[in-house]
XYZ file of C-alpha atoms in Angstrom:
680
model
C -9.200 12.006 8.135
C -10.496 9.820 5.322
C -13.743 10.138 3.461
C -16.130 7.332 4.287
C -17.987 5.548 1.510
C -20.555 2.937 2.466
C -21.612 0.373 -0.119
C -25.285 -0.460 -0.350
C -25.358 -3.805 -2.179
C -28.578 -4.768 -3.913
C -30.607 -6.893 -1.498
C -31.894 -9.132 -4.297
C -28.312 -9.875 -5.355
C -27.401 -10.622 -1.724
C -30.310 -13.057 -1.389
C -29.422 -14.753 -4.688
C -25.819 -15.242 -3.574
C -26.886 -16.585 -0.171
C -29.116 -19.176 -1.820
C -26.962 -19.982 -4.835
C -23.598 -20.119 -3.082
C -24.735 -21.245 0.362
C -22.888 -18.380 2.090
C -23.750 -16.248 5.122
C -25.491 -12.884 4.779
C -22.253 -11.034 5.546
C -20.285 -12.982 2.943
C -23.052 -12.469 0.385
C -23.133 -8.718 1.103
C -19.354 -8.497 0.693
C -19.520 -10.392 -2.607
C -22.348 -8.224 -3.916
C -20.417 -5.084 -2.931
C -17.477 -6.296 -5.047
C -19.732 -6.558 -8.071
C -20.688 -10.238 -8.038
C -24.324 -10.543 -9.047
C -24.758 -14.276 -9.625
C -23.464 -17.543 -8.192
C -21.815 -18.302 -11.554
C -19.708 -15.135 -11.408
C -18.550 -16.067 -7.900
C -17.588 -19.570 -8.957
C -15.672 -18.288 -11.973
C -13.566 -15.798 -10.031
C -13.272 -17.176 -6.505
C -13.801 -20.931 -6.582
C -10.966 -21.906 -8.900
C -9.615 -25.341 -7.965
C -6.806 -25.759 -10.482
C -4.342 -23.950 -12.716
C -5.040 -23.711 -16.428
C -2.945 -25.620 -18.963
C 0.486 -23.907 -19.061
C 0.652 -24.358 -22.828
C -2.277 -21.959 -23.246
C 0.222 -19.138 -22.654
C 1.728 -17.918 -25.894
C 5.232 -19.315 -26.602
C 5.200 -21.677 -23.600
C 5.753 -24.683 -25.851
C 8.643 -22.932 -27.607
C 10.182 -22.016 -24.242
C 9.916 -25.594 -22.961
C 11.403 -27.023 -26.169
C 14.308 -24.548 -26.160
C 15.167 -25.225 -22.519
C 14.802 -29.012 -22.756
C 17.039 -29.044 -25.840
C 19.630 -26.968 -23.969
C 19.527 -29.428 -21.063
C 19.889 -32.429 -23.363
C 22.826 -30.905 -25.227
C 24.643 -29.868 -22.041
C 24.504 -26.135 -22.737
C 25.211 -23.767 -19.861
C 22.016 -21.993 -18.789
C 21.655 -18.825 -16.696
C 18.458 -17.818 -14.889
C 18.268 -14.014 -14.779
C 16.041 -12.779 -11.951
C 15.195 -9.623 -10.047
C 16.097 -8.289 -6.610
C 12.574 -8.263 -5.112
C 10.728 -11.150 -3.475
C 8.999 -12.192 -6.698
C 12.261 -12.154 -8.655
C 14.074 -14.160 -5.981
C 11.323 -16.781 -5.693
C 11.102 -17.057 -9.491
C 14.842 -17.606 -9.690
C 14.853 -20.248 -6.952
C 11.936 -22.141 -8.529
C 13.449 -22.446 -11.993
C 17.052 -22.870 -10.848
C 16.104 -25.641 -8.391
C 14.132 -27.522 -11.010
C 16.843 -27.295 -13.673
C 19.502 -28.327 -11.160
C 17.472 -31.430 -10.289
C 17.212 -32.354 -13.970
C 20.999 -32.366 -14.222
C 21.234 -29.153 -16.224
C 24.408 -27.064 -16.259
C 22.700 -24.077 -14.679
C 23.643 -20.921 -12.820
C 21.683 -17.821 -11.846
C 22.207 -14.072 -11.811
C 20.187 -11.632 -9.721
C 21.151 -7.972 -10.246
C 21.844 -5.813 -7.220
C 19.453 -2.907 -6.659
C 22.260 -0.533 -7.680
C 22.262 -2.148 -11.154
C 18.606 -1.300 -11.658
C 15.684 -3.452 -12.697
C 15.954 -5.966 -15.537
C 18.661 -6.991 -17.968
C 21.700 -4.734 -18.263
C 24.667 -4.851 -20.631
C 27.363 -5.291 -17.966
C 25.530 -8.258 -16.480
C 25.112 -9.780 -19.943
C 28.882 -9.454 -20.465
C 29.573 -11.278 -17.176
C 27.135 -14.029 -18.083
C 28.711 -14.410 -21.521
C 32.190 -14.621 -19.976
C 30.867 -17.463 -17.791
C 30.270 -19.582 -20.894
C 26.491 -19.342 -20.864
C 24.705 -20.056 -24.128
C 21.058 -19.638 -22.977
C 19.659 -16.902 -20.706
C 16.181 -17.353 -19.217
C 14.652 -14.284 -17.607
C 12.146 -14.552 -14.790
C 10.037 -11.607 -13.593
C 11.636 -9.320 -16.194
C 12.665 -9.035 -19.825
C 9.528 -7.925 -21.664
C 11.024 -4.439 -22.206
C 14.656 -5.488 -22.825
C 14.754 -4.650 -26.551
C 18.392 -3.469 -26.782
C 19.693 -6.020 -24.281
C 18.080 -8.879 -26.210
C 19.838 -7.814 -29.415
C 23.115 -7.613 -27.504
C 22.624 -11.144 -26.158
C 22.298 -12.481 -29.698
C 25.236 -10.360 -30.879
C 27.346 -12.200 -28.291
C 26.189 -15.561 -29.663
C 23.787 -16.458 -26.863
C 20.065 -17.235 -26.985
C 17.270 -15.828 -24.854
C 13.989 -17.078 -23.371
C 11.876 -14.445 -21.634
C 9.324 -15.149 -18.916
C 7.642 -12.098 -17.432
C 4.308 -10.807 -16.171
C 4.623 -7.078 -16.847
C 2.868 -5.163 -19.612
C 4.158 -5.403 -23.178
C 5.377 -2.239 -24.897
C 5.127 -1.436 -28.585
C 7.745 -4.042 -29.504
C 8.649 -7.521 -28.293
C 12.324 -8.319 -27.615
C 14.146 -10.787 -29.823
C 14.011 -14.218 -28.175
C 13.442 -17.911 -28.788
C 10.263 -17.481 -26.760
C 8.520 -14.616 -24.954
C 6.250 -16.060 -22.269
C 4.083 -13.290 -20.834
C 0.284 -13.438 -20.456
C 0.182 -9.701 -21.153
C 1.439 -10.161 -24.694
C -1.069 -8.618 -27.060
C -1.377 -11.918 -28.935
C -1.648 -14.157 -25.851
C -5.147 -15.474 -25.220
C -4.472 -17.490 -22.056
C -7.441 -17.386 -19.649
C -5.700 -15.819 -16.628
C -3.477 -12.766 -16.931
C -2.548 -11.752 -13.399
C 0.102 -14.164 -12.152
C 3.332 -12.815 -10.737
C 6.734 -13.803 -12.094
C 6.990 -16.801 -9.780
C 3.582 -18.037 -10.909
C 4.799 -17.939 -14.516
C 8.018 -19.710 -13.472
C 5.958 -22.446 -11.811
C 3.901 -22.844 -15.000
C 7.135 -23.076 -16.983
C 8.347 -25.862 -14.675
C 5.060 -27.706 -15.275
C 5.514 -27.232 -19.037
C 9.071 -28.591 -18.841
C 7.572 -31.602 -17.054
C 5.093 -32.235 -19.862
C 2.302 -29.977 -18.588
C 1.520 -31.865 -15.342
C 1.352 -29.583 -12.265
C 1.690 -32.304 -9.627
C 5.442 -32.040 -9.114
C 5.591 -28.268 -9.702
C 2.951 -27.517 -7.060
C 4.308 -29.961 -4.495
C 7.860 -28.643 -4.766
C 7.308 -24.951 -5.477
C 3.715 -24.046 -4.606
C 4.898 -22.510 -1.326
C 7.448 -20.235 -3.016
C 4.983 -19.146 -5.700
C 2.386 -18.337 -3.020
C 4.845 -16.152 -1.101
C 5.721 -14.237 -4.270
C 2.062 -13.864 -5.273
C 1.185 -12.229 -1.965
C 4.374 -10.154 -1.736
C 4.059 -8.823 -5.298
C 0.510 -7.573 -4.585
C -1.022 -9.073 -7.707
C -4.743 -9.731 -8.035
C -5.928 -12.441 -5.619
C -8.642 -13.671 -7.924
C -8.903 -16.646 -10.245
C -5.892 -18.962 -10.410
C -3.933 -16.872 -7.909
C -6.466 -17.727 -5.203
C -5.964 -21.419 -5.821
C -2.173 -21.024 -5.873
C -2.040 -19.006 -2.646
C -4.464 -21.287 -0.783
C -2.491 -24.355 -1.888
C 0.818 -22.719 -1.038
C -0.269 -21.576 2.427
C -1.030 -25.171 3.348
C 2.502 -26.118 2.284
C 3.997 -23.231 4.281
C 1.953 -24.189 7.345
C 3.279 -27.759 7.291
C 6.609 -27.110 5.604
C 9.713 -29.236 6.016
C 11.702 -26.769 3.907
C 14.573 -25.556 6.176
C 14.349 -21.993 4.862
C 10.662 -21.668 5.697
C 10.986 -23.318 9.099
C 13.775 -20.843 9.904
C 11.908 -17.830 8.485
C 8.760 -18.677 10.424
C 10.902 -18.918 13.541
C 12.429 -15.433 13.148
C 9.032 -13.965 12.153
C 7.333 -15.349 15.246
C 5.078 -17.539 13.083
C 6.334 -20.972 14.114
C 3.163 -21.981 15.965
C 0.693 -19.661 14.277
C -1.662 -20.200 11.357
C -0.353 -18.879 8.059
C -2.482 -16.395 6.146
C -1.849 -13.699 3.562
C -1.182 -11.135 6.285
C 1.583 -13.219 7.867
C 3.168 -13.636 4.432
C 2.699 -10.004 3.416
C 3.924 -8.486 6.676
C 6.204 -11.223 7.977
C 7.883 -13.425 5.405
C 7.781 -11.175 2.324
C 9.427 -8.063 3.841
C 12.386 -10.088 5.099
C 13.014 -11.500 1.635
C 12.717 -8.012 0.145
C 15.087 -6.622 2.781
C 17.936 -8.599 1.219
C 17.573 -6.641 -2.018
C 17.159 -3.336 -0.176
C 19.963 -3.487 2.402
C 22.156 -6.404 1.411
C 22.260 -8.610 -1.639
C 19.258 -10.446 -3.098
C 21.596 -13.441 -3.414
C 21.368 -13.810 0.365
C 17.628 -14.490 0.076
C 18.146 -16.867 -2.853
C 20.824 -18.784 -0.967
C 18.504 -19.112 2.036
C 15.855 -20.835 -0.097
C 18.436 -23.051 -1.770
C 19.822 -24.122 1.615
C 19.068 -27.681 2.792
C 20.596 -27.492 6.287
C 18.424 -26.048 9.066
C 21.261 -24.500 11.091
C 22.600 -22.732 8.005
C 19.081 -21.680 7.077
C 18.443 -20.265 10.550
C 21.637 -18.204 10.403
C 20.637 -16.915 6.953
C 17.092 -16.151 8.117
C 18.435 -14.275 11.130
C 20.564 -12.197 8.753
C 17.484 -11.334 6.684
C 15.698 -10.432 9.909
C 18.584 -8.126 10.815
C 18.414 -6.487 7.381
C 14.660 -6.069 7.761
C 15.155 -4.367 11.127
C 17.710 -2.117 9.458
C 15.130 -1.365 6.775
C 12.549 -0.414 9.411
C 15.040 1.742 11.315
C 16.085 3.535 8.134
C 12.483 3.974 7.047
C 11.558 5.407 10.464
C 14.583 7.708 10.493
C 13.651 9.161 7.100
C 10.017 9.503 8.153
C 11.050 11.299 11.372
C 13.275 13.630 9.346
C 10.380 14.380 7.014
C 8.044 15.090 9.932
C 10.631 17.472 11.395
C 10.899 19.231 8.025
C 7.122 19.640 7.867
C 6.827 20.809 11.487
C 9.260 23.628 10.745
C 7.802 24.352 7.275
C 4.096 23.368 7.171
C 3.803 24.785 3.655
C 5.506 21.589 2.458
C 2.174 19.757 2.824
C -0.138 22.600 1.890
C 0.171 22.049 -1.853
C -2.039 19.831 -3.944
C 0.870 17.413 -4.177
C 3.611 16.689 -1.643
C 7.171 16.845 -2.967
C 10.009 16.269 -0.509
C 13.721 15.987 -1.175
C 16.408 14.898 1.264
C 20.104 14.204 1.302
C 21.285 10.595 1.056
C 17.930 9.043 1.896
C 18.192 5.332 1.187
C 16.719 4.585 -2.240
C 15.663 1.135 -1.078
C 12.973 2.547 1.222
C 11.856 5.919 -0.127
C 9.014 4.218 -2.014
C 7.789 2.728 1.275
C 8.154 6.121 2.960
C 6.176 7.755 0.143
C 3.352 5.287 0.812
C 3.394 6.212 4.502
C 3.235 9.930 3.708
C 0.309 9.348 1.330
C -1.481 7.411 4.067
C -0.752 10.103 6.656
C -1.698 13.201 4.645
C -4.047 11.875 1.971
C -2.182 13.483 -0.939
C -0.060 12.207 -3.833
C 3.543 12.087 -2.665
C 6.808 12.383 -4.595
C 9.944 11.742 -2.507
C 13.450 12.234 -3.876
C 16.922 11.714 -2.483
C 20.033 13.551 -3.572
C 23.119 11.348 -3.587
C 26.413 12.078 -5.391
C 24.801 14.884 -7.357
C 21.892 12.757 -8.600
C 18.302 13.364 -7.474
C 16.306 10.161 -7.775
C 12.892 9.441 -6.325
C 9.728 7.406 -5.976
C 6.078 8.440 -6.043
C 2.804 7.045 -4.792
C -0.785 8.190 -5.344
C -4.395 7.020 -5.193
C -7.751 7.627 -6.809
C -7.845 9.341 -10.188
C -4.515 11.140 -9.779
C -1.949 9.544 -12.105
C 1.693 9.422 -11.048
C 2.690 8.509 -14.588
C 0.595 11.382 -15.947
C 2.285 13.842 -13.581
C 5.762 12.575 -14.453
C 4.964 12.779 -18.164
C 3.813 16.385 -17.660
C 7.160 17.171 -15.976
C 9.228 15.187 -18.487
C 11.287 18.211 -19.587
C 12.979 18.408 -16.174
C 13.487 14.643 -15.785
C 16.388 12.542 -17.044
C 14.194 9.450 -16.895
C 10.950 8.250 -15.381
C 8.519 5.356 -15.448
C 5.564 3.886 -13.657
C 1.787 3.633 -13.729
C -1.121 5.584 -12.200
C -0.478 4.530 -8.606
C 3.334 4.525 -8.437
C 6.466 5.474 -10.305
C 10.141 6.349 -10.228
C 12.013 9.360 -11.577
C 15.395 11.097 -11.848
C 15.411 14.912 -11.819
C 17.790 16.903 -14.014
C 20.458 18.836 -12.141
C 19.153 22.117 -10.729
C 15.532 21.391 -11.638
C 14.052 20.228 -8.311
C 12.001 23.392 -7.695
C 10.821 23.478 -11.297
C 9.729 19.861 -10.857
C 7.721 20.852 -7.779
C 6.077 23.673 -9.723
C 5.167 21.386 -12.627
C 3.605 18.844 -10.268
C 1.397 21.591 -8.843
C 0.478 22.807 -12.330
C -0.441 19.285 -13.419
C -2.599 18.796 -10.322
C -4.351 22.157 -10.784
C -5.050 21.600 -14.481
C -6.264 18.020 -14.099
C -7.814 18.015 -10.624
C -9.410 21.288 -9.653
C -10.846 19.256 -6.792
C -8.170 16.824 -5.665
C -9.064 13.182 -4.933
C -9.705 12.483 -1.267
C -8.405 9.357 0.451
C -11.311 7.003 1.083
C -12.196 4.294 3.540
C -14.875 2.126 2.006
C -17.230 -0.177 3.857
C -18.669 -2.982 1.754
C -22.033 -2.908 3.454
C -23.901 -1.820 6.590
C -24.279 -4.556 9.160
C -27.367 -5.003 11.322
C -26.999 -5.937 15.020
C -28.696 -9.303 14.479
C -26.039 -10.221 11.887
C -23.220 -10.065 14.457
C -23.272 -13.771 15.280
C -20.361 -16.193 15.414
C -21.828 -18.361 12.654
C -22.431 -15.413 10.322
C -19.000 -13.857 10.867
C -17.322 -17.242 10.544
C -18.982 -17.498 7.137
C -16.617 -14.788 5.861
C -13.851 -17.412 5.822
C -15.088 -18.673 2.448
C -13.756 -15.431 0.909
C -10.167 -16.094 1.956
C -7.383 -15.745 0.982
C -7.652 -11.964 1.123
C -5.537 -9.613 -0.951
C -5.599 -7.280 -3.944
C -9.039 -7.291 -5.641
C -10.330 -9.451 -2.794
C -9.636 -7.319 0.257
C -10.909 -8.320 3.670
C -14.458 -6.964 3.929
C -15.181 -3.855 5.977
C -18.615 -3.188 7.429
C -20.452 -0.079 8.567
C -21.979 -0.017 12.039
C -24.339 2.878 12.689
C -25.654 4.280 15.970
C -23.398 2.365 18.343
C -23.683 3.702 21.882
C -20.405 3.735 23.796
C -21.073 2.469 27.299
C -17.437 2.354 28.406
C -13.851 2.866 27.207
C -10.784 0.998 28.501
C -7.064 1.495 27.806
C -5.089 -1.524 26.562
C -1.310 -2.117 26.675
C -0.722 0.896 28.937
C -2.824 3.128 26.734
C -1.328 2.168 23.391
C -4.726 0.848 22.249
C -8.367 1.180 23.303
C -11.291 -1.137 23.918
C -14.822 0.174 23.540
C -17.827 -1.452 25.101
C -20.690 -0.673 22.760
C -24.402 -1.269 22.513
C -25.638 -1.811 18.945
C -29.394 -2.106 19.008
C -29.965 -4.721 21.701
C -26.547 -6.301 21.138
C -23.649 -5.717 23.544
C -20.148 -6.067 22.126
C -16.520 -5.054 22.555
C -14.680 -3.199 19.795
C -10.894 -2.764 19.623
C -9.207 0.398 18.356
C -5.512 -0.199 17.700
C -2.824 2.510 17.923
C -5.124 5.004 19.628
C -5.340 5.604 23.344
C -8.713 6.475 24.947
C -7.751 10.162 25.180
C -6.916 10.263 21.452
C -10.374 9.104 20.395
C -12.824 11.617 18.966
C -15.646 10.071 21.012
C -16.313 9.690 24.731
C -18.267 7.440 27.049
C -21.975 7.953 26.453
C -21.565 9.129 22.858
C -23.383 7.578 19.929
C -20.967 6.844 17.095
C -20.649 5.251 13.672
C -17.825 2.826 12.881
C -16.194 1.114 9.940
C -14.951 -2.244 11.153
C -13.582 -5.627 10.199
C -15.049 -8.722 11.793
C -13.498 -11.919 13.084
C -13.793 -14.570 15.775
C -12.208 -14.592 19.232
C -11.461 -18.067 20.534
C -10.522 -17.894 24.221
C -10.634 -20.867 26.576
C -13.253 -22.583 24.505
C -15.505 -19.544 24.294
C -16.043 -18.141 20.800
C -17.223 -14.553 20.357
C -17.412 -11.990 17.556
C -14.331 -9.779 17.277
C -14.859 -6.180 16.111
C -11.750 -4.307 14.967
C -12.375 -0.608 14.366
C -10.788 0.912 11.268
C -12.303 4.333 12.006
C -15.058 5.849 14.134
C -16.847 9.194 14.424
C -19.729 10.761 16.326
C -22.997 9.764 14.707
C -23.780 13.294 13.524
C -20.716 14.217 11.459
C -21.129 16.126 8.211
C -18.151 14.853 6.248
C -19.037 16.665 3.007
C -18.796 20.025 4.798
C -15.578 18.936 6.518
C -13.768 18.033 3.276
C -15.090 21.072 1.414
C -13.863 23.326 4.237
C -10.476 21.613 4.404
C -10.038 22.012 0.648
C -11.034 25.693 0.820
C -8.622 26.406 3.691
C -5.651 24.900 1.873
C -6.612 26.684 -1.368
C -6.701 29.935 0.614
C -3.218 29.290 2.019
C -1.941 28.649 -1.514
C -3.314 31.992 -2.588
C -5.958 30.556 -4.884
C -9.088 32.645 -5.447
C -12.173 31.529 -3.522
C -15.786 32.646 -3.924
C -16.101 36.081 -2.293
C -18.574 34.934 0.356
C -16.060 32.377 1.674
C -13.693 34.876 3.288
C -16.051 36.366 5.919
C -17.288 32.894 6.874
C -13.683 31.772 7.459
C -12.818 34.670 9.778
C -12.937 33.654 13.457
C -13.818 36.058 16.222
C -11.483 36.555 19.146
C -13.888 34.525 21.292
C -13.743 31.663 18.780
C -9.948 31.537 18.964
C -9.933 31.782 22.766
C -12.486 28.979 23.033
C -10.359 26.731 20.823
C -7.199 27.566 22.785
C -8.828 26.860 26.157
C -10.253 23.552 24.899
C -6.756 22.135 24.319
C -5.998 19.770 27.230
C -2.649 19.887 29.044
C -1.478 16.707 27.348
C -2.405 17.950 23.896
C -4.987 16.574 21.486
C -5.374 15.567 17.838
C -6.681 18.550 15.856
C -9.634 16.692 14.323
C -10.544 15.248 17.705
C -10.512 18.751 19.175
C -12.736 20.082 16.382
C -15.247 17.275 16.800
C -15.307 17.596 20.586
C -15.845 21.379 20.390
C -19.189 20.647 18.715
C -19.789 24.361 18.150
C -21.939 25.165 15.123
C -20.633 28.735 15.153
C -17.103 27.457 14.480
C -17.048 25.852 11.060
C -14.008 23.820 10.063
C -12.475 26.668 8.057
C -12.688 28.982 11.075
C -11.172 26.253 13.200
C -8.229 25.754 10.800
C -7.588 29.496 10.552
C -7.675 29.787 14.358
C -5.225 26.923 14.845
C -2.862 28.370 12.221
C -3.024 31.799 13.886
C -2.215 30.287 17.288
C 0.679 28.351 15.749
C 2.078 31.408 13.992
C 1.975 33.374 17.263
C 3.875 30.621 19.071
C 0.987 29.853 21.427
C 0.669 26.247 20.317
C 2.660 23.597 18.507
C 1.172 21.294 15.884
C 2.948 18.000 15.297
C 2.475 16.759 11.744
C 3.184 13.140 12.658
C -0.111 12.823 14.551
C -1.732 16.286 14.128
C -1.336 16.793 17.861
C -1.982 20.319 19.109
C -0.275 21.288 22.359
C -0.240 24.588 24.223
C 3.041 26.384 24.770
C 3.833 28.126 28.052
C 3.941 31.854 27.352
C 5.063 34.748 29.528
C 3.482 37.635 27.650
C 0.320 38.406 25.734
C 0.174 37.959 21.999
C -1.586 40.255 19.552
C -4.004 37.887 17.857
C -4.745 40.304 15.018
C -1.057 40.283 14.016
C -1.112 36.630 12.996
C -0.128 36.525 9.290
C -2.979 34.159 8.398
C -5.537 36.589 9.849
C -3.921 39.598 8.213
C -4.035 37.810 4.842
C -7.615 36.610 5.370
C -8.890 40.058 6.317
C -7.166 41.633 3.347
C -8.957 39.138 1.115
C -12.240 39.883 2.925
C -11.732 43.600 2.348
C -10.948 43.029 -1.318
C -14.083 40.935 -1.661
C -16.186 43.742 -0.136
C -14.705 46.288 -2.545
C -15.512 44.020 -5.514
C -19.120 43.873 -4.341
């Protein structure tokens, strides 16, 4: 369960934005919730209609001069990219342009096994190929040693990148990166392909016309796939590029849209982020990134379709591998629940594919609401990826555990690491120590609504007004709204129970709300209940009739005390870890036999999600700590199973009575209670 946070934007700011920007009340509320307080601030960040002069980026002129001179003198040039979608698109953009100018150009994209960025072996291969100028795209800002090696071999280097600068800049003819400390360009958040497109414009004298027409689609794909900020110039680039993708005559995109099921559908950031982008990334994860590059360099549709189908196959392999690892992790946790009882989750497996463990870590974070570090042991090396949220810093945790790591890197939300031989358990211990020292109360995963929505605001015209905020993405997420006191008048299963449709009454407004990936019997509400919901809004267009679409992100009974729920959950897990709690906690956590029996009897034959069961019990005498202790006791006695994948509790057929008081969790709790009484 996630903690709900509901924004309450200033009504004066909302009114000012409605009048000054001419937007609907919902759009104005969403803008105000994101911190926009005046029409001018909205125009500056969201209504950008062009890209800034490429030469405003430090060293762009030097880069253009160096490359143009190399073209004119017939020097052999190598574009050095990266194996992810951004690196591939960057490579294709610059390589295609230089090829069209008649340059003697080749490209090199490292395999995932080579690691990110420039490496010495690759530089040797490039040198042996007769290259005199290397141009990096989407990498290079940290390649200090490699840059020196390039010059030692008699070659020159131009760096284009979008990652943060370290203490030192590499040696190069030009270092084009908006994050350089001495770069004062107006927009800092382009991906590597966006910088490559600006370089193409600079090579063409600074005019964007050709660069956007030929490569705006590729830059848009990379911008969405690389999850950079969708504000400022990126919004213009993505909006422009989506139009090109929608009406593309590029064989690669026609073929990719075909295999993604997007051939006749409108293109938006979601279709790029979940359709096109993952298939390009799959090449670098399960094949070679060159396969994706070759697809986008292909000019024949039949060849492009075959290449796109291969990327689709690799993407399916990625999903199958990801699901297999996730299933293995769930099985590990089901047999050893203590694996998720810590402040931080650390899991290590054998030969888990390194190309997907970062994705799996994200799924585990989403499922359990805790920072997650996942490692895979292959050929004696333990290498992993981490993901986190809120104030917990992955990089901070890895730095704290540096003594047991061969190498590590990252930022607050994500990172990678390699554990020294024999140090996996010490690493786990250090992660827990870091979390305890820095987060006595661990961050809780949140679901944030931008604003409450009143029933009278749920009109087609008002909801349609949200379109002015598109394209949606990082720093401009699709708005979520809070609906309070919705009465459920009926519930229907959809797709054989895979999803649910609620018929709700909100004030005097009747509406349908869809709940995806939850069947009616998995919901924590029933027909006749009054609930609160966090939702996204859209428009249904069916046979000429247009209605408001409500998609439920989460829902709960109207009277739900979330602060008590999260405090109790935190206390229960602290108790299981053996941490000291206030003395008055222990008696209040101890369930009676009747409490446990009531919980056991309330479990339906088909099983039920634990949180749903707790909410449906609606017994003020059974606080959430008592409930958790009862469920753990029943699990320990073999009377129920608890599936970690969906928190489903199911009864087990038993042939003999169990001694409830013998459950280890109750024995431990009552010993703590007794100790607390003695201390009194």
